[in-house]
Coordinates of C-alpha atoms in Angstrom, one line a residue:
Chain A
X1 CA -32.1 65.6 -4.1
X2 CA -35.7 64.6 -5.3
X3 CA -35.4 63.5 -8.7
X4 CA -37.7 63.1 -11.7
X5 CA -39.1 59.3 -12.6
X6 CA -37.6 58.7 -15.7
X7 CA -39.7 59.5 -18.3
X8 CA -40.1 58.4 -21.5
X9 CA -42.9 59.0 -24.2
X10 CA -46.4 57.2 -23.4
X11 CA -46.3 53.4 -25.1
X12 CA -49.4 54.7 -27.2
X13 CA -47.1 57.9 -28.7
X14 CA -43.7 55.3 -29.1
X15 CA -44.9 54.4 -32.6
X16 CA -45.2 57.8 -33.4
X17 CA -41.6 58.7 -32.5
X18 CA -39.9 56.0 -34.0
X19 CA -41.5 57.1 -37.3
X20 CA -40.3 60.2 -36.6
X21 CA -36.9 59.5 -35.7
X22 CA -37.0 57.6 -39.5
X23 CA -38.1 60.8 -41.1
X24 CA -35.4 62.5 -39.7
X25 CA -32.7 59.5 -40.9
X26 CA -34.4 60.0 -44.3
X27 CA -34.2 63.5 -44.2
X28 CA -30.5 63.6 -43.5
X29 CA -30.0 61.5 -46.7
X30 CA -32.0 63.5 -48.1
X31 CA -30.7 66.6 -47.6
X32 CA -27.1 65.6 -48.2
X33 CA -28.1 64.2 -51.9
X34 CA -29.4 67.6 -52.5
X35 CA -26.8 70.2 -51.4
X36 CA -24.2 67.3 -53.3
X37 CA -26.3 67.8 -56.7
X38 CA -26.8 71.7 -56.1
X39 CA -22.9 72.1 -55.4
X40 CA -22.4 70.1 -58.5
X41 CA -24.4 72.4 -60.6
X42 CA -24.1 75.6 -58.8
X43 CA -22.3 78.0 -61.2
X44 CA -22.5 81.6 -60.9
X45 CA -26.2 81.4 -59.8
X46 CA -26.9 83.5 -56.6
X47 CA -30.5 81.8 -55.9
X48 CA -28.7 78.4 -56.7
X49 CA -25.8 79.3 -53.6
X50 CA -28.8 80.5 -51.8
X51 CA -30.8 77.4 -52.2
X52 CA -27.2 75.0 -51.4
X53 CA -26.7 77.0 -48.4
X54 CA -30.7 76.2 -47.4
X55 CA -30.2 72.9 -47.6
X56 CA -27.0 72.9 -45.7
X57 CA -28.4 75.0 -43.2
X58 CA -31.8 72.6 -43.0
X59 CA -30.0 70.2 -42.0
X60 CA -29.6 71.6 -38.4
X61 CA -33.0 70.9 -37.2
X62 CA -32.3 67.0 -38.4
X63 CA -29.6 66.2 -36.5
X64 CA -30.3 68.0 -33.5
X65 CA -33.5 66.1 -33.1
X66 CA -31.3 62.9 -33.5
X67 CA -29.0 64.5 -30.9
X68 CA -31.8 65.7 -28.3
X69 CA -34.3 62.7 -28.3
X70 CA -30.9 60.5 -27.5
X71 CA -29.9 62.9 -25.0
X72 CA -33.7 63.3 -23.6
X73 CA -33.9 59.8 -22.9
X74 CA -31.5 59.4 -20.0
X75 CA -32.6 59.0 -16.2
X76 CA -32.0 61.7 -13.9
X77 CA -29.5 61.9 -11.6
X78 CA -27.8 63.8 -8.6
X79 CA -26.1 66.5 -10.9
X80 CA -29.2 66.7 -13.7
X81 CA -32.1 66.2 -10.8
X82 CA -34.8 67.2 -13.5
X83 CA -33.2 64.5 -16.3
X84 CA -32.5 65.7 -19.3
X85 CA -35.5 67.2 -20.9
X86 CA -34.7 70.9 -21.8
X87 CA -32.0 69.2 -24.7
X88 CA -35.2 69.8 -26.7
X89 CA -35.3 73.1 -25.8
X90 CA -31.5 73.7 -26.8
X91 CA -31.9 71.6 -29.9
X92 CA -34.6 74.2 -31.3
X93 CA -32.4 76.8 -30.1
X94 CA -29.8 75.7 -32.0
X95 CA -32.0 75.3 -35.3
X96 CA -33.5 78.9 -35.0
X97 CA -29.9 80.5 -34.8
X98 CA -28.7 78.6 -37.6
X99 CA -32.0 79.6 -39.6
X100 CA -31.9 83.1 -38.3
X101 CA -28.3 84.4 -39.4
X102 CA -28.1 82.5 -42.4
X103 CA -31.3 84.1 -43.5
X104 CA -29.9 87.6 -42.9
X105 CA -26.5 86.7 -44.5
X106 CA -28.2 85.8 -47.6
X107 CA -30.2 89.2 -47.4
X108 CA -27.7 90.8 -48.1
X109 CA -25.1 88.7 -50.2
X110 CA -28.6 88.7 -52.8
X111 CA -28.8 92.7 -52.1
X112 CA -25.0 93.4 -52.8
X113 CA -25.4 91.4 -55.6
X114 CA -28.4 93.4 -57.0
X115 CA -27.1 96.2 -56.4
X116 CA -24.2 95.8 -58.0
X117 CA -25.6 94.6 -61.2
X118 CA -23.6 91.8 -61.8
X119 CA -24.7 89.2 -64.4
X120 CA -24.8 85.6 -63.7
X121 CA -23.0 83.5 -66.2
X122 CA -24.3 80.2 -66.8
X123 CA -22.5 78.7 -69.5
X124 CA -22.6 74.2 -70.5
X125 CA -21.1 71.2 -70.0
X126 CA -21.0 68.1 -71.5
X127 CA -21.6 64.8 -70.1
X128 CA -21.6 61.8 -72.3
X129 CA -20.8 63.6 -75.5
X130 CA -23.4 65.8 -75.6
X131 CA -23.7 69.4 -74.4
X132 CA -26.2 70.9 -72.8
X133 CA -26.9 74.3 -70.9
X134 CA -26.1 74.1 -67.0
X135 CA -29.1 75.7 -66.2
X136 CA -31.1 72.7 -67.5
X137 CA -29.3 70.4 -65.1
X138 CA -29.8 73.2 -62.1
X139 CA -33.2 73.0 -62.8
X140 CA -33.1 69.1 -62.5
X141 CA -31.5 68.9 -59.1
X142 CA -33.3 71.5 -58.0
X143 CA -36.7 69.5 -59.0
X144 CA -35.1 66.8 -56.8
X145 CA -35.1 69.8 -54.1
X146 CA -39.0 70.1 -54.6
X147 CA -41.3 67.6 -54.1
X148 CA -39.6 64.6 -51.4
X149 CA -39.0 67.8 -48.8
X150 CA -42.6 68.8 -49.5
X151 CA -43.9 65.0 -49.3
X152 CA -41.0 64.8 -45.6
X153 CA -42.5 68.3 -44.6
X154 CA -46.3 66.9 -44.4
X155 CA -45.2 63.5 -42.9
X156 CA -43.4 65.4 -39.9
X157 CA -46.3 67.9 -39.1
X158 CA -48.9 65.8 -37.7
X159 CA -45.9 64.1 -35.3
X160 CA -44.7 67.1 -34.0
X161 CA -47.9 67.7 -32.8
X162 CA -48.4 64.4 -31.2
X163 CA -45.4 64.4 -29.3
X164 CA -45.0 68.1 -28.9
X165 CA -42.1 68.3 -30.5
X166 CA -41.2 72.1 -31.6
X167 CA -38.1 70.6 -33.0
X168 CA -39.4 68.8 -35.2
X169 CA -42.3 71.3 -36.0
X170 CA -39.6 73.5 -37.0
X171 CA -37.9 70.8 -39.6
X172 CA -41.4 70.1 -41.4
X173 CA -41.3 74.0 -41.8
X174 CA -38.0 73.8 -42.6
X175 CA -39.1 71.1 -45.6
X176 CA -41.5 73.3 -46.9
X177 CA -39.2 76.5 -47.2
X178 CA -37.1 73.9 -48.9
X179 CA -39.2 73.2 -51.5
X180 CA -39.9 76.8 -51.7
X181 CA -36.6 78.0 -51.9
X182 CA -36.1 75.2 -54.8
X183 CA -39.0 76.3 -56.8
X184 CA -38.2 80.2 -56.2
X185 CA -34.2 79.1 -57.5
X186 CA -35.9 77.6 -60.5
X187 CA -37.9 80.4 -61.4
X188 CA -34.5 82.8 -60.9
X189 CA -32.4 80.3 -63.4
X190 CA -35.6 80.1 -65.9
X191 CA -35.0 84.2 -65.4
X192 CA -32.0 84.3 -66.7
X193 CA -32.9 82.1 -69.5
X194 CA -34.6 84.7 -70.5
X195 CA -32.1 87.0 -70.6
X196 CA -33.7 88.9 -67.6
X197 CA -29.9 88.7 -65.3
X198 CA -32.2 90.3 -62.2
X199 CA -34.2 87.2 -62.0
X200 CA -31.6 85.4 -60.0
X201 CA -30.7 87.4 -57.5
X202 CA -34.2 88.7 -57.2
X203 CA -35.4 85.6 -56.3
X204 CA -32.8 85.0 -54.0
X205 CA -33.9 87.7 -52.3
X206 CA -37.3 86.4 -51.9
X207 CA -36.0 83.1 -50.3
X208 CA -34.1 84.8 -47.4
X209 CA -37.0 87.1 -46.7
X210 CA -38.8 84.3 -46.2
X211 CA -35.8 82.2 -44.2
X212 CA -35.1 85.4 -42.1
X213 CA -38.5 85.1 -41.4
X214 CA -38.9 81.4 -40.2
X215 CA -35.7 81.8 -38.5
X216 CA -36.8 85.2 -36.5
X217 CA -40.4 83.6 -35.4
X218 CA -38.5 80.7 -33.8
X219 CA -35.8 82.2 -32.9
X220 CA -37.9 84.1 -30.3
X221 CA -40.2 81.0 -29.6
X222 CA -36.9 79.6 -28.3
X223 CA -35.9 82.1 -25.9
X224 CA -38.9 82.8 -24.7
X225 CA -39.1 78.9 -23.5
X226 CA -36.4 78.8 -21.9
X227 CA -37.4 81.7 -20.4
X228 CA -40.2 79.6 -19.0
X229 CA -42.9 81.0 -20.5
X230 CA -45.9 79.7 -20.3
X231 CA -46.8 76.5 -22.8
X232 CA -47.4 77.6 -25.8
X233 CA -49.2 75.2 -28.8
X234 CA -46.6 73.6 -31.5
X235 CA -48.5 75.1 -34.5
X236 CA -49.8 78.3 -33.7
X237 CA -47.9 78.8 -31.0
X238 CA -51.5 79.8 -29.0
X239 CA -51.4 79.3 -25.6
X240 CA -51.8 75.3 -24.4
X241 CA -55.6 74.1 -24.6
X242 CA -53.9 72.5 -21.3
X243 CA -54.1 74.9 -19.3
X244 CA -57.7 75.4 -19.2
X245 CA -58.0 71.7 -18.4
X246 CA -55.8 72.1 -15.5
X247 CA -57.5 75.1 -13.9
X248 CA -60.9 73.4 -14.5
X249 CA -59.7 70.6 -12.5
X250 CA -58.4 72.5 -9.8
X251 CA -61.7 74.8 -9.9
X252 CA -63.8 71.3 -9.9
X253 CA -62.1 70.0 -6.4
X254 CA -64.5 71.0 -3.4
X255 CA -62.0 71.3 -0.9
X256 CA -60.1 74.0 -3.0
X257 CA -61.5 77.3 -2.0
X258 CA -59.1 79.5 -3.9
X259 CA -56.4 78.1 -6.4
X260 CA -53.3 79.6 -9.0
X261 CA -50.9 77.7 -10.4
X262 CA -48.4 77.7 -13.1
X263 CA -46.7 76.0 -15.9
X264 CA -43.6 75.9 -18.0
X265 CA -41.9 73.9 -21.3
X266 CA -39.4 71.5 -20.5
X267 CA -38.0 70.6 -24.1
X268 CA -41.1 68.7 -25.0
X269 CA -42.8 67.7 -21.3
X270 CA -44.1 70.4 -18.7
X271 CA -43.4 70.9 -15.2
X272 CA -45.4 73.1 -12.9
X273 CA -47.0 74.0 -9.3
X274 CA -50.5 74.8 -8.0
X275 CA -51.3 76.7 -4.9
X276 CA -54.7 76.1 -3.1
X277 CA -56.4 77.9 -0.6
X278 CA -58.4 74.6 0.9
X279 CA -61.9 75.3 2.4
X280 CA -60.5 74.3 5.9
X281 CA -57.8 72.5 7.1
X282 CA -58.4 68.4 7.7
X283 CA -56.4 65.6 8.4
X284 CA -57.2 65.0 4.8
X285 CA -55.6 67.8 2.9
X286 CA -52.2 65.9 2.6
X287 CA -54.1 63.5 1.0
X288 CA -56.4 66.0 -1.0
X289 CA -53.1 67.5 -2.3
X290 CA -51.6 64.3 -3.2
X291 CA -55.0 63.0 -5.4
X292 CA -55.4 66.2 -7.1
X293 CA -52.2 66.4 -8.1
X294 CA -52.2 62.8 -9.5
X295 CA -54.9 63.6 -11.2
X296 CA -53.8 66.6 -13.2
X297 CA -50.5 64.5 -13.7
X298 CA -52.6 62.1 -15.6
X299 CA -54.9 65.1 -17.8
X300 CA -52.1 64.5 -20.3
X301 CA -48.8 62.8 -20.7
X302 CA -47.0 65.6 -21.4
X303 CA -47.4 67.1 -17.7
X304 CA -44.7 65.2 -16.2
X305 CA -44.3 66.5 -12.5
X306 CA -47.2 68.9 -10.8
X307 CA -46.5 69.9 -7.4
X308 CA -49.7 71.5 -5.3
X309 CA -48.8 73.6 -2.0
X310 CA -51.4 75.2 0.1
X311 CA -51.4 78.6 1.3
X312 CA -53.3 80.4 3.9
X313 CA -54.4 82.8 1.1
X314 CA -53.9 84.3 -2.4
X315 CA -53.6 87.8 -3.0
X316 CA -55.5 89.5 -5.9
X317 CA -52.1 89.6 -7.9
X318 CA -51.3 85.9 -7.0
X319 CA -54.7 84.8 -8.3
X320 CA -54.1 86.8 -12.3
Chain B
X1 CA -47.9 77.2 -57.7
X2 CA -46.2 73.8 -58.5
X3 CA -48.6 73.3 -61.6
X4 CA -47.6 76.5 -62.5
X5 CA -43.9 75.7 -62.9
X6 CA -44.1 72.5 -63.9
X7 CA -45.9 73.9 -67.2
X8 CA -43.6 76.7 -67.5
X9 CA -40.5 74.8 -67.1
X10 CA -41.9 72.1 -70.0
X11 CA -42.9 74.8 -72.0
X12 CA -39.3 76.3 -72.2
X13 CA -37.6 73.4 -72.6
X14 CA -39.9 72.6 -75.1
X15 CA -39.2 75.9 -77.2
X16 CA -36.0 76.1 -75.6
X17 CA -34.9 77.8 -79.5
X18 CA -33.4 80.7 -78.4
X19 CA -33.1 79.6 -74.9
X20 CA -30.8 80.8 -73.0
X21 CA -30.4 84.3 -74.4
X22 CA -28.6 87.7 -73.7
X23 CA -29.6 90.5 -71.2
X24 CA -28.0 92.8 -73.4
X25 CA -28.8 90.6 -76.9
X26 CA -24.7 90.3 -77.3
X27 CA -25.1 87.5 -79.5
X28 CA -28.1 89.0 -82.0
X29 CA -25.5 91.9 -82.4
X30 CA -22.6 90.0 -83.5
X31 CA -24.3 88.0 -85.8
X32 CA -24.0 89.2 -89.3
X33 CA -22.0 91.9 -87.9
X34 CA -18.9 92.8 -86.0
X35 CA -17.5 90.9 -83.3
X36 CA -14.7 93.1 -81.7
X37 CA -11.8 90.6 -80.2
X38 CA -9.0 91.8 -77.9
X39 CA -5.9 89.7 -77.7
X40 CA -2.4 90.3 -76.0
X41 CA 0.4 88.5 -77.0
X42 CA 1.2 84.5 -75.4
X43 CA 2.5 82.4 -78.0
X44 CA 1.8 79.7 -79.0
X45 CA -1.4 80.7 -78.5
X46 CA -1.7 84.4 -79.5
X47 CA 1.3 85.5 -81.4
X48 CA 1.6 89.3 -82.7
X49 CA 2.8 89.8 -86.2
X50 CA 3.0 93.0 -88.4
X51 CA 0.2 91.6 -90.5
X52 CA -2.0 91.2 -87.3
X53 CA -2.5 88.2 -85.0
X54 CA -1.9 84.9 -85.2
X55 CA -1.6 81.7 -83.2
X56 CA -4.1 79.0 -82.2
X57 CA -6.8 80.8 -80.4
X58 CA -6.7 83.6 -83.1
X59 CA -7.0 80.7 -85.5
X60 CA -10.2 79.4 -83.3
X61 CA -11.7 82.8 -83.1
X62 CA -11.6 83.4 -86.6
X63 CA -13.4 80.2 -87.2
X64 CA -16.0 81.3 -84.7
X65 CA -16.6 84.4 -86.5
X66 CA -17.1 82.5 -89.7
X67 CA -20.4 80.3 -88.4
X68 CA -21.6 83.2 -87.1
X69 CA -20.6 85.0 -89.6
X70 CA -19.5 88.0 -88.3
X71 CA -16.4 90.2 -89.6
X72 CA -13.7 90.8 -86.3
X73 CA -12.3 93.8 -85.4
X74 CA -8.9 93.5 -83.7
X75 CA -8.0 95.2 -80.5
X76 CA -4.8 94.7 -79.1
X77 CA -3.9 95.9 -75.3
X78 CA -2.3 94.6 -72.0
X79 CA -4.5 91.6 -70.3
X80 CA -5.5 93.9 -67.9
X81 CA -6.8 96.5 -70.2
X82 CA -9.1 94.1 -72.2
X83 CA -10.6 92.1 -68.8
X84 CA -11.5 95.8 -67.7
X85 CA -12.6 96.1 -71.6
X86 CA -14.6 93.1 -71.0
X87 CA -16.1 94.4 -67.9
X88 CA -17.5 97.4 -69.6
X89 CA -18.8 95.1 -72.7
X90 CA -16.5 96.7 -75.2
X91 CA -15.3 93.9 -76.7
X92 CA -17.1 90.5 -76.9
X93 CA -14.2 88.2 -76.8
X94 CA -10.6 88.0 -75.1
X95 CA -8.0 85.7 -76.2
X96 CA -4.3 85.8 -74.5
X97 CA -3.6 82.4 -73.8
X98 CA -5.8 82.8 -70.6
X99 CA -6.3 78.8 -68.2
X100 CA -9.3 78.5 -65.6
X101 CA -7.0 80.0 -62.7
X102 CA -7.0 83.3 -63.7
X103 CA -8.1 85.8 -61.4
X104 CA -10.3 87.7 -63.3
X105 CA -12.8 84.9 -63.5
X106 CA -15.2 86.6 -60.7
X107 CA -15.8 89.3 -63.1
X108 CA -15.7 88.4 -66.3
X109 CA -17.3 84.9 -68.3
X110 CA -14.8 82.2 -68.7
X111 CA -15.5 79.6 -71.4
X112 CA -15.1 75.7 -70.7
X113 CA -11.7 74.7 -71.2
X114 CA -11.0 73.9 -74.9
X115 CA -8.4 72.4 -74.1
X116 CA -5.6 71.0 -71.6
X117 CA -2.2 71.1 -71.6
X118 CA -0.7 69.2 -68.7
X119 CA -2.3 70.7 -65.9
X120 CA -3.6 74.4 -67.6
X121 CA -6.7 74.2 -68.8
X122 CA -6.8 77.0 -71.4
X123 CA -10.0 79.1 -72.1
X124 CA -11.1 82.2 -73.7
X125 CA -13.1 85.2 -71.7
X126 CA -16.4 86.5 -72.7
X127 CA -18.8 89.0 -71.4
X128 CA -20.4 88.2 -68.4
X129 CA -23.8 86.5 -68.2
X130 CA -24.3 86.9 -72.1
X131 CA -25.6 83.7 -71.6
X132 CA -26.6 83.0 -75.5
X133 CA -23.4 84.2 -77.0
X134 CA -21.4 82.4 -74.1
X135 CA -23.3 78.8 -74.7
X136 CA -22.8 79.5 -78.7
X137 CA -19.5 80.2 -78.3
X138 CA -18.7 77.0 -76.1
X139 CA -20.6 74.5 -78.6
X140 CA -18.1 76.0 -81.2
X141 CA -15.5 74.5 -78.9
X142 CA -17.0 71.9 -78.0
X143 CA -16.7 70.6 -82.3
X144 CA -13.9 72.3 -82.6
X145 CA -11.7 70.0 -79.3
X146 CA -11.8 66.7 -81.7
X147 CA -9.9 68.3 -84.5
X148 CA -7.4 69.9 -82.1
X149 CA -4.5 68.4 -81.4
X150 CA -4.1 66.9 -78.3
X151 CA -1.6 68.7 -76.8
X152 CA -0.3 71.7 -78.0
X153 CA 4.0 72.6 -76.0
X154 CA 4.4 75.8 -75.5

């Protein structure tokens, strides 16, 4: 069986995903300092349990990425003929459907909680003599919650994009509901402060919209890639800039009379095929074939294998 | 957004006088006026007596009332009558020789324990999330654990 050259990322990109595999160390730490110091602190607060089970839950994207870009980096073989790549893919499955139903199960733990007009107690404790108001504390390690997931969250961005790496795009988003969810949490504890026992769970509510949210966007982003749709951007998820390069190369060859071709997301690389009508048939058009597709290859590093076949001709359908 | 909070957040705990305080001002109501305690009999800590209750957490709750001040009105029923009591904010505080395991803690406010004896630790219940009244009542406590004795044998 013809198997993939192993395949690794570009020496140029390499920096790039070593820092990002430290971001994601640090962000494990990170994460696991906060949901200790939120469970510490938790109480009876329902945006406080939301905001531990965030953190919990964030973790998912982290160590999947450490999971997939080990997995990723194995050669092909006879039983995995096109490597390893779609672990990505499965890795940012993964992440959505944790995102996803813990979003929803926090809709409605907040809801019931609402509804059922129960008031949050948060009473003191006293450490080192003195006694002071839990909320004060949950307030502190929540703070912790805010402002290193927002500084993680805009580190990661600009890698994911590098190295087109919706995993990882999905963990800098992942920071930044963090450090929303903390600063919604501390708004619901202030809330009750104030006597106002709706704040809470009100803000809860607001965080899970907003995780539901997240999770459902990549949720579907997932499936639909391995689905094989066609490469979409990290960010916007906008289809690939890429592949108007690719058909302008194919369209710029002047043996190629008629061309279509296709491409899909494998984890972070794409595979795909062309087929070209060639103006007439040469002893050349092996080699044709062979150049051009070399040459779209080496558009971008991410296109890992093309494969160009020609056909006698393209129907209407074929060509859209 | 982030300024935002951050100069709310210093603000309060600034002026945190006052801070945290009641959703239904439980605390502004007893003070200088009636604080309405259930208690069922567990002695040594609640004992029942023709001339009303005594026992150590009647003793505590008494002294509570006087930094309030506030006058108590007695209520005596089953556990299970005052927790639902509680519930309904009828009475303020329940003492019955309750510990930290009991049930009922999902729906009503447990104080920190007061104190341990072996491996209870005791408490008294309170409304839930009358947040001003529960953090007054757990300072009192709090000054009251160094003058108790260490630990009281049933």
């Amino acid at each position: 069986m013809k198997q993939l050259v192993r395949f690794e990322y570009p020496p140029e990109l390499v920096p790039a995903f070593r820092q990002a595999r430290r971001l994601e160390w640090l962000t494990i730490a990170y994460l696991i300092s906060t949901a200790a110091l939120m469970y510490l602190t938790m109480g009876q607060s329902q945006a406080m349990k939301t905001a531990w089970f965030e953190d919990l839950l964030s973790l998912t994207p982290a160590i999947s990425f450490h999971i997939a870009t080990r997995v990723i980096l194995r050669s092909p073989n006879e039983d995995f003929p096109y490597g390893y790549h779609r672990a990505v893919s499965i890795a940012y499955l993964c992440s959505s459907v944790a995102l996803f139903a813990v979003g929803g199960f926090l809709l409605l733990d907040s809801a019931t909680t609402l509804l059922k007009a129960e008031h949050p107690t948060i009473g003191t404790v006293v450490i080192a003599g003195h006694q002071i108001w839990l909320g004060y504390l949950m307030i502190a390690a929540l703070l912790w919650g805010t402002f290193p997931a927002l500084y993680l969250g805009k580190e990661k961005l600009p890698l994911a994009k590098q190295l087109h790496e919706k995993n990882l795009y999905t963990d800098a988003e992942m920071n930044k509901a963090d450090w929303m969810t903390a600063s919604a949490a501390i708004l619901g504890i202030l809330g009750i402060g104030m006597g106002w026992w709706w704040a809470d769970a009100a803000a809860a509510i607001f965080i899970a919209f907003d995780i539901v949210r997240d999770g459902f966007t990549n949720l579907r982003q997932a499936v639909f890639d391995l689905m094989n749709q066609a490469p979409k951007t990290v960010d916007d998820q906008k289809p690939d800039p890429l592949l108007d390069r690719v058909r302008e190369t194919l369209a710029a060859q002047p043996w190629v009379k008629d061309f279509t071709f296709r491409l899909r997301e494998e984890g972070h690389i794409y595979l795909g095929e062309g087929f070209v009508v060639p103006t007439e048939v040469s002893d050349q058009l092996a080699q044709q074939l062979e150049d051009t597709a070399r040459q779209i290859e080496q558009l971008d590093w991410r296109i890992h294998e093309f494969l160009l076949t020609p056909v006698r001709e393209l129907t209407k359908q074929e060509r859209a | 957004m982030l300024r935002g909070l951050l100069v709310a957040t210093s603000l309060l705990l600034i002026g945190c006088n006052g801070f945290p305080k009641d959703p239904e001002h439980t605390l502004d109501q007893v003070r200088n006026g009636t604080l309405i305690v259930g208690y069922s009999a567990n002695p040594p800590w609640v004992v029942k007596t023709a001339n009303g209750p005594t026992g150590t957490e009647v003793a505590l709750v008494e002294a509570f009332a006087r930094t309030l001040p506030a006058q108590i009105q007695w209520r005596n029923d089953t556990e299970q009558n005052l927790f639902e009591a509680l519930e309904h904010r009828q009475v303020h505080v329940v003492v019955a020789g309750l510990t930290d395991q009991n049930p009922w803690k999902e729906k009503v406010a447990f104080t920190r324990p007061y104190q341990e004896v072996g491996k209870e630790k005791h408490v008294l219940a309170s409304i839930q999330g009358e947040n001003a009244f529960i953090v007054a009542l757990e300072r009192f406590l709090h000054q009251q654990e160094a003058t108790l004795p260490p630990s009281v044998q049933p």
